[in-house]
PDB file of C-alpha atoms in Angstrom:
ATOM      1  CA  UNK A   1     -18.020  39.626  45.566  1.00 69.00           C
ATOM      2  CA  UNK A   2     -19.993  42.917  45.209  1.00 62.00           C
ATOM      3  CA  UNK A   3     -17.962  45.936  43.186  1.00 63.00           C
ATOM      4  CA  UNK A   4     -19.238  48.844  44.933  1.00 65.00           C
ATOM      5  CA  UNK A   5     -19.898  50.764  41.625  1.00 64.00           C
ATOM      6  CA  UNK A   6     -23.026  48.696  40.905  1.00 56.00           C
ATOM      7  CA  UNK A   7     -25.232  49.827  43.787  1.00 52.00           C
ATOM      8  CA  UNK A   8     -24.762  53.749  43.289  1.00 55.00           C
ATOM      9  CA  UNK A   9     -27.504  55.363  42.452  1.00 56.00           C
ATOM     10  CA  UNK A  10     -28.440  58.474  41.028  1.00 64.00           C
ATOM     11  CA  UNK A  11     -29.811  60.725  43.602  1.00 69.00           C
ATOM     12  CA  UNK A  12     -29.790  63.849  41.477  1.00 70.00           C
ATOM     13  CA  UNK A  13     -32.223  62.051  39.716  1.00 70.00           C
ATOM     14  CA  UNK A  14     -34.015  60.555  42.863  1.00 68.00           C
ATOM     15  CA  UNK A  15     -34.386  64.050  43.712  1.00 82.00           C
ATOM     16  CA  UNK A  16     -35.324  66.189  40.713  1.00 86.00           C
ATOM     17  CA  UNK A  17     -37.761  63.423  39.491  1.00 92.00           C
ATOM     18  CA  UNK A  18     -38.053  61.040  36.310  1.00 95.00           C
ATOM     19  CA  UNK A  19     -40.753  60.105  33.653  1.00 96.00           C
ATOM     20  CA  UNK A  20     -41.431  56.435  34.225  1.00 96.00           C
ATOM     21  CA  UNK A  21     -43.616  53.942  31.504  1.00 96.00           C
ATOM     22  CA  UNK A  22     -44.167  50.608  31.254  1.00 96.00           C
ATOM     23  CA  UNK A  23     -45.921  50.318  34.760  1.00 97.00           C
ATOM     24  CA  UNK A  24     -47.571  46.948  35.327  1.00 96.00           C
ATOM     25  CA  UNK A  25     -51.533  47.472  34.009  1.00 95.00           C
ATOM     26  CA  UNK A  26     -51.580  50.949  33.776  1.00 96.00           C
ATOM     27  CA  UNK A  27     -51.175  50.890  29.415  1.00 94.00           C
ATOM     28  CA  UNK A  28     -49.656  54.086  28.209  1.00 94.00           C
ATOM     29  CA  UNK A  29     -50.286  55.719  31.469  1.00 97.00           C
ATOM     30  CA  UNK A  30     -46.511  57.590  32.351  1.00 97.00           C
ATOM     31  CA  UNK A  31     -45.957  59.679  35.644  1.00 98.00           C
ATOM     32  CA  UNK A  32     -43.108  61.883  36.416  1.00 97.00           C
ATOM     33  CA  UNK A  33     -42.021  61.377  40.449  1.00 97.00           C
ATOM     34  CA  UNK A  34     -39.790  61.842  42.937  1.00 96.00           C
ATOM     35  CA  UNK A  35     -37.988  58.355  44.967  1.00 94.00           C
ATOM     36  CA  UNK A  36     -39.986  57.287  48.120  1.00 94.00           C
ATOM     37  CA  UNK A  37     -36.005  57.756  49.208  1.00 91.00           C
ATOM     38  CA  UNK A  38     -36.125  61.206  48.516  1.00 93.00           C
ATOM     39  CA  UNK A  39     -35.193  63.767  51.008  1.00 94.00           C
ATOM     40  CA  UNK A  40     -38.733  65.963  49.781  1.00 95.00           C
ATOM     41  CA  UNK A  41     -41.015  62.801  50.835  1.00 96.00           C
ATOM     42  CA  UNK A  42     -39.154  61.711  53.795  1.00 96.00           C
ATOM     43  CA  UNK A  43     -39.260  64.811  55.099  1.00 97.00           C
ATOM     44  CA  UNK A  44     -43.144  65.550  54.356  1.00 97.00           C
ATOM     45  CA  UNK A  45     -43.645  62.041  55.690  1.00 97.00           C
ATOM     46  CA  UNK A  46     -42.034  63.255  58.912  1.00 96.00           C
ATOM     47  CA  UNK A  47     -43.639  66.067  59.502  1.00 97.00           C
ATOM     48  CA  UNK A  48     -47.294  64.450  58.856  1.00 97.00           C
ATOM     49  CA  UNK A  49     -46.367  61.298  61.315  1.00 96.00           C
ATOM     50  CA  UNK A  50     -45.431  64.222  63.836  1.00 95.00           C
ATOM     51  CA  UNK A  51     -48.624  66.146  63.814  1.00 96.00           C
ATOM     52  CA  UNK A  52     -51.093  62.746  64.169  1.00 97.00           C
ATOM     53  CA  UNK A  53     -53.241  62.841  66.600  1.00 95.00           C
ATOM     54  CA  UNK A  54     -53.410  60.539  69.643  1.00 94.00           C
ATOM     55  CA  UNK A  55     -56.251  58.549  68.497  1.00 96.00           C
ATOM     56  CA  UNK A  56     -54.248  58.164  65.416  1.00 97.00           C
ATOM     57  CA  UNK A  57     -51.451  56.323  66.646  1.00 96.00           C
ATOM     58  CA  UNK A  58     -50.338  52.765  68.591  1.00 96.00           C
ATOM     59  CA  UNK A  59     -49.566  52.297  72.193  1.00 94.00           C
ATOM     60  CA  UNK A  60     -45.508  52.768  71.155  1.00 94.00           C
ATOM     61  CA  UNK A  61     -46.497  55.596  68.918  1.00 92.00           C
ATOM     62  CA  UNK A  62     -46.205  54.553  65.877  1.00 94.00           C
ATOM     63  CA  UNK A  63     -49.377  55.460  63.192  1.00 97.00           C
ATOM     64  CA  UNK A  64     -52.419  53.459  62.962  1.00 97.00           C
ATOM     65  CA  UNK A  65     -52.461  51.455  59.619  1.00 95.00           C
ATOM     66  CA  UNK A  66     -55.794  53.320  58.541  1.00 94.00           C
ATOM     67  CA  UNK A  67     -53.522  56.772  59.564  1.00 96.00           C
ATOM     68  CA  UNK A  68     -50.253  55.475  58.116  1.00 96.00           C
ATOM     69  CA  UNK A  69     -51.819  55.217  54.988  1.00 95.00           C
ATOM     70  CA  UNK A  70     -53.381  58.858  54.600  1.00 96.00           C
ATOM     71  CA  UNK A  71     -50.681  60.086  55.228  1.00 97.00           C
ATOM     72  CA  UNK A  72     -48.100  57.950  52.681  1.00 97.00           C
ATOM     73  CA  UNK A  73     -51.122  59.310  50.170  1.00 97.00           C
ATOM     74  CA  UNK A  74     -50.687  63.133  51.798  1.00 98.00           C
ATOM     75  CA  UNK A  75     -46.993  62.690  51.174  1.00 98.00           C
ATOM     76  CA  UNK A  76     -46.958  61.040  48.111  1.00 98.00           C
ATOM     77  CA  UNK A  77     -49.368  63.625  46.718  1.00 98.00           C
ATOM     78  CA  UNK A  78     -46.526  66.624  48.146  1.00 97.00           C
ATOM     79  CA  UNK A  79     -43.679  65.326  47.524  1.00 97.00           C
ATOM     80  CA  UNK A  80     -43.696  62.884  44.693  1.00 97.00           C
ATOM     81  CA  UNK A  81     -45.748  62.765  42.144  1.00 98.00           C
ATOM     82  CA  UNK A  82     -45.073  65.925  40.032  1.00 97.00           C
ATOM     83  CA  UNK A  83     -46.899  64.970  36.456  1.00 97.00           C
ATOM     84  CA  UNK A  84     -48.240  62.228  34.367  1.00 98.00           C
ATOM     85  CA  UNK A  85     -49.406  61.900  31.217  1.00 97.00           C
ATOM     86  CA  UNK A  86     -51.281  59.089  29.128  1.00 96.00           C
ATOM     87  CA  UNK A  87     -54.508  59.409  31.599  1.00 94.00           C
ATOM     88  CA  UNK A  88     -57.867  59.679  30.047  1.00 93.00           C
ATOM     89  CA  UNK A  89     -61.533  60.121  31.358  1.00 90.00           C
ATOM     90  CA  UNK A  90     -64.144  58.072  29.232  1.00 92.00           C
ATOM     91  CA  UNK A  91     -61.755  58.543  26.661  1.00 92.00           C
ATOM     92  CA  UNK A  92     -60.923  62.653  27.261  1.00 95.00           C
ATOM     93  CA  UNK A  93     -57.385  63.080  28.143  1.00 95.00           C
ATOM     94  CA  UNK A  94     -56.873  63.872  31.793  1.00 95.00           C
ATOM     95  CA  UNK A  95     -54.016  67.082  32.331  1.00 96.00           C
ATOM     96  CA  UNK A  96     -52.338  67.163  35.384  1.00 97.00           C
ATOM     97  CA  UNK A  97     -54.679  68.134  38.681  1.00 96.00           C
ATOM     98  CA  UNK A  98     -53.190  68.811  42.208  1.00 96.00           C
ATOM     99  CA  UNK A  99     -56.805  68.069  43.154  1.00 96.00           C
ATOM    100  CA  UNK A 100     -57.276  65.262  41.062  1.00 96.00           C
ATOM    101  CA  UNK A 101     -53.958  63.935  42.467  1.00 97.00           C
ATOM    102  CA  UNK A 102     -54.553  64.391  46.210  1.00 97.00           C
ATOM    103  CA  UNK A 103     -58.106  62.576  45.757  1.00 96.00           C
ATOM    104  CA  UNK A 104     -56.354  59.757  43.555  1.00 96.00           C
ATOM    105  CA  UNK A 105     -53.491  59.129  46.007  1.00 97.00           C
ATOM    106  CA  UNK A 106     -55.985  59.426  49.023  1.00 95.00           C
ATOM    107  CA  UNK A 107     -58.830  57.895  47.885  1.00 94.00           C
ATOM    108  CA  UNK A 108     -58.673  53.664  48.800  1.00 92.00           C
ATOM    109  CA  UNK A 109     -61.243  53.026  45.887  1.00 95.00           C
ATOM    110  CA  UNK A 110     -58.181  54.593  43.481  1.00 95.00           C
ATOM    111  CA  UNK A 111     -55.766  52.284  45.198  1.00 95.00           C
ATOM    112  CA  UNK A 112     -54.437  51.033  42.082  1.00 97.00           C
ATOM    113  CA  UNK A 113     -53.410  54.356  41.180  1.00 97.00           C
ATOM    114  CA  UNK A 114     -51.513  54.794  44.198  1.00 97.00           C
ATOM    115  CA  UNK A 115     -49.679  51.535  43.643  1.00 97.00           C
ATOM    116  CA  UNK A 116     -48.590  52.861  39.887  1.00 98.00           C
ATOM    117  CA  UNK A 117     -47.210  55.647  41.323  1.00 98.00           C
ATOM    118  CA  UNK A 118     -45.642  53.965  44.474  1.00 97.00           C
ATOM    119  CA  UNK A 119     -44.093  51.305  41.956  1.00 97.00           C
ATOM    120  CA  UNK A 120     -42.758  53.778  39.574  1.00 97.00           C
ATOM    121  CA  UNK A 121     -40.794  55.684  42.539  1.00 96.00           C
ATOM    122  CA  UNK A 122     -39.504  52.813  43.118  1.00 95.00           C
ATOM    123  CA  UNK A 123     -37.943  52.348  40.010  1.00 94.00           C
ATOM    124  CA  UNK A 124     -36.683  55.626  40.191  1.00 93.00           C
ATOM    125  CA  UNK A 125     -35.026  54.944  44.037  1.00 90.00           C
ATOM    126  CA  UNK A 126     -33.691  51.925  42.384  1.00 88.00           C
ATOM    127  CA  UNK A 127     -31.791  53.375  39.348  1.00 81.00           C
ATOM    128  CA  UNK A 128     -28.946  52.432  39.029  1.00 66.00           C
ATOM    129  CA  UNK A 129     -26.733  55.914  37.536  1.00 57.00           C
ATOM    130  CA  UNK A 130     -26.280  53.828  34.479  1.00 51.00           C
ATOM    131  CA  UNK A 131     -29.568  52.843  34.566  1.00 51.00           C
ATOM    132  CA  UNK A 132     -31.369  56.471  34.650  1.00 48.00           C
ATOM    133  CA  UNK A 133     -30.695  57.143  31.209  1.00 51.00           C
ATOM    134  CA  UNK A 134     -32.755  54.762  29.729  1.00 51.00           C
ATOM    135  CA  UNK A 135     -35.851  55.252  32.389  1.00 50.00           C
ATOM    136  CA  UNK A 136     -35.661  59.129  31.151  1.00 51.00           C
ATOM    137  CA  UNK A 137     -35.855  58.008  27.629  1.00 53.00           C
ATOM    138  CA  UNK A 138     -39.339  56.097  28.803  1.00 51.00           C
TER     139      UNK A 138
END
C-alpha cells in the first residue's frame, strides 16, 4: 500500500524557491530555484512554445528539438533559477548575473550548467514537505 501522506509535496516551497548543494560535479557550487513544476516556469514555458515560429516547430506542432531546447534555457533562465553561489572565474568569485545566467542556460557549450540547475529543480519538485527542511538547511 501507498499512505497518501508520503507523496505531498511542498509547493510553497516549489514556488518561492530553495537553496540546493550537493549537486553531482558541480563542488561547492549551490543555486537557489524554482521546481520545473512550478506554476512561474510552466507558464513562461507556455507562452515561449506559443510564440515559435513555423519553421520552429513539427508537422503536429510540437517544437523542434534544437527550438525546444532554447526555449527550456529561456524559461529556465525566467522562471527558475533566482541565485547561486559557490561559482568562481579562474578562481574570482562569480555574483549573480541575469546576463551571465541567460548565456549559461542558453549556451549548449555550458550544458553542464544547465543540467545542475535542471537537476537541482528537480530536487526541489521532488521534496517531500518533510523533506524541504533539510534541502533549505543545504
Amino acid at each position: 500500500t501507498m499512505d497518501i501522506t508520503g507523496l505531498k509535496r511542498d509547493s510553497a516551497k516549489v514556488e518561492a524557491g530553495q537553496w540546493v548543494g550537493d549537486i553531482p560535479d558541480m563542488g561547492t557550487m549551490k543555486v537557489k530555484v524554482r521546481g520545473l513544476g512550478s506554476n512561474a516556469y510552466e507558464q513562461v514555458l507556455s507562452r515561449k512554445r506559443r510564440a515559435l515560429d513555423r519553421t520552429e516547430k513539427l508537422a503536429d506542432g510540437t517544437p523542434t528539438p534544437d527550438a525546444l531546447d532554447r526555449i527550456m534555457g529561456e524559461a529556465i533562465h525566467e522562471a527558475v533559477l533566482l541565485d547561486w553561489s559557490g561559482l568562481e572565474d579562474a578562481g574570482k568569485p562569480v555574483k549573480f548575473d541575469d546576463d551571465m545566467a541567460l548565456k549559461w542556460l542558453t549556451d549548449p557549450d555550458f550544458r553542464p550548467f544547465k543540467s545542475a540547475v535542471i537537476w537541482a529543480a528537480l530536487q526541489v519538485d521532488n521534496a517531500k514537505a518533510e523533506t524541504a527542511k533539510v534541502l533549505e538547511k543545504n
